[in-house]
mmCIF file of C-alpha atoms and ligand atoms in Angstrom:
data_model
loop_
_atom_site.group_PDB
_atom_site.id
_atom_site.type_symbol
_atom_site.label_atom_id
_atom_site.label_comp_id
_atom_site.label_asym_id
_atom_site.label_seq_id
_atom_site.Cartn_x
_atom_site.Cartn_y
_atom_site.Cartn_z
ATOM 1 C CA MET A 224 -0.005 -0.027 0.028
ATOM 2 C CA GLN A 225 1.203 3.454 -0.772
ATOM 3 C CA THR A 226 1.220 5.815 2.132
ATOM 4 C CA ARG A 227 1.297 9.521 1.836
ATOM 5 C CA PRO A 228 3.700 11.355 4.143
ATOM 6 C CA GLY A 229 0.925 13.404 5.753
ATOM 7 C CA ILE A 230 -0.947 10.235 6.547
ATOM 8 C CA CYS A 231 2.060 8.559 7.970
ATOM 9 C CA GLN A 232 2.751 11.441 10.332
ATOM 10 C CA ARG A 233 -0.833 11.684 11.533
ATOM 11 C CA LYS A 234 -1.434 8.086 12.148
ATOM 12 C CA ARG A 235 -0.609 5.916 15.100
ATOM 13 C CA ARG A 236 2.526 3.875 14.618
ATOM 14 C CA TYR A 237 3.020 0.403 15.863
ATOM 15 C CA ALA A 238 6.506 -1.090 16.220
ATOM 16 C CA THR A 239 5.415 -4.626 15.382
ATOM 17 C CA ARG A 240 2.649 -6.296 13.457
ATOM 18 C CA ASP A 241 1.546 -8.028 16.650
ATOM 19 C CA GLU A 242 1.084 -4.709 18.353
ATOM 20 C CA ALA A 243 -0.870 -3.340 15.423
ATOM 21 C CA GLU A 244 -3.085 -6.329 15.167
ATOM 22 C CA ALA A 245 -3.708 -6.321 18.918
ATOM 23 C CA ALA A 246 -4.929 -2.744 18.620
ATOM 24 C CA ALA A 247 -7.019 -3.699 15.635
ATOM 25 C CA ALA A 248 -8.632 -6.463 17.573
ATOM 26 C CA ARG A 249 -9.639 -4.024 20.288
ATOM 27 C CA ALA A 250 -11.378 -1.686 17.921
ATOM 28 C CA PRO A 251 -15.082 -2.012 17.338
ATOM 29 C CA PHE A 252 -14.581 -2.090 13.574
ATOM 30 C CA LYS A 253 -12.576 -4.088 11.039
ATOM 31 C CA LEU A 254 -9.076 -2.909 10.782
ATOM 32 C CA ARG A 255 -6.129 -4.155 8.959
ATOM 33 C CA ALA A 256 -2.435 -3.696 9.774
ATOM 34 C CA TYR A 257 -0.053 -2.820 7.050
ATOM 35 C CA THR A 258 3.593 -1.986 6.841
ATOM 36 C CA CYS A 259 4.314 1.657 6.071
ATOM 37 C CA SER A 260 6.806 2.256 3.345
ATOM 38 C CA LEU A 261 7.745 5.588 4.774
ATOM 39 C CA CYS A 262 8.433 4.823 8.459
ATOM 40 C CA GLY A 263 8.840 1.110 8.198
ATOM 41 C CA ARG A 264 6.438 0.567 11.054
ATOM 42 C CA PHE A 265 2.891 -0.500 11.101
ATOM 43 C CA HIS A 266 -0.325 1.453 10.726
ATOM 44 C CA LEU A 267 -3.942 0.410 10.697
ATOM 45 C CA THR A 268 -6.408 0.959 7.949
ATOM 46 C CA SER A 269 -10.101 0.351 7.795
ATOM 47 C CA ARG A 270 -10.183 0.683 4.001
ATOM 48 C CA THR A 271 -13.101 3.104 4.003
ATOM 49 C CA LYS A 272 -14.221 4.767 0.853
ATOM 50 C CA GLY A 273 -12.426 7.985 -0.082
ATOM 51 C CA MET A 274 -9.153 9.277 1.214
ATOM 52 C CA LYS A 275 -10.149 10.787 4.533
ATOM 53 C CA THR A 276 -8.501 9.140 7.513
ATOM 54 C CA PRO A 277 -10.902 7.974 10.256
ATOM 55 C CA ARG A 278 -10.394 9.531 13.657
ATOM 56 C CA HIS A 279 -9.688 6.159 15.247
ATOM 57 C CA GLU A 280 -6.593 5.730 13.100
ATOM 58 C CA LEU A 281 -5.061 9.027 14.114
ATOM 59 C CA ALA A 282 -2.543 9.463 16.846
ATOM 60 C CA PRO A 283 -3.896 11.439 19.818
HETATM 61 ZN ZN1 LIG B 502 4.336 5.353 8.534
#
């Protein structure tokens, strides 16, 4: 998946896939972990329509 720099910076980062998937499992919606080509860590995506990033994917 291609990640835009702005998205990478705004999203939560997870050091490992296990950590990302654990976070995804706690969420009340379907999330998928993917490796970010920019930071080399993991982010979550819910594959919603359009390009806006859901609040739950953003870092606090
Ligand atoms: Zn990233």
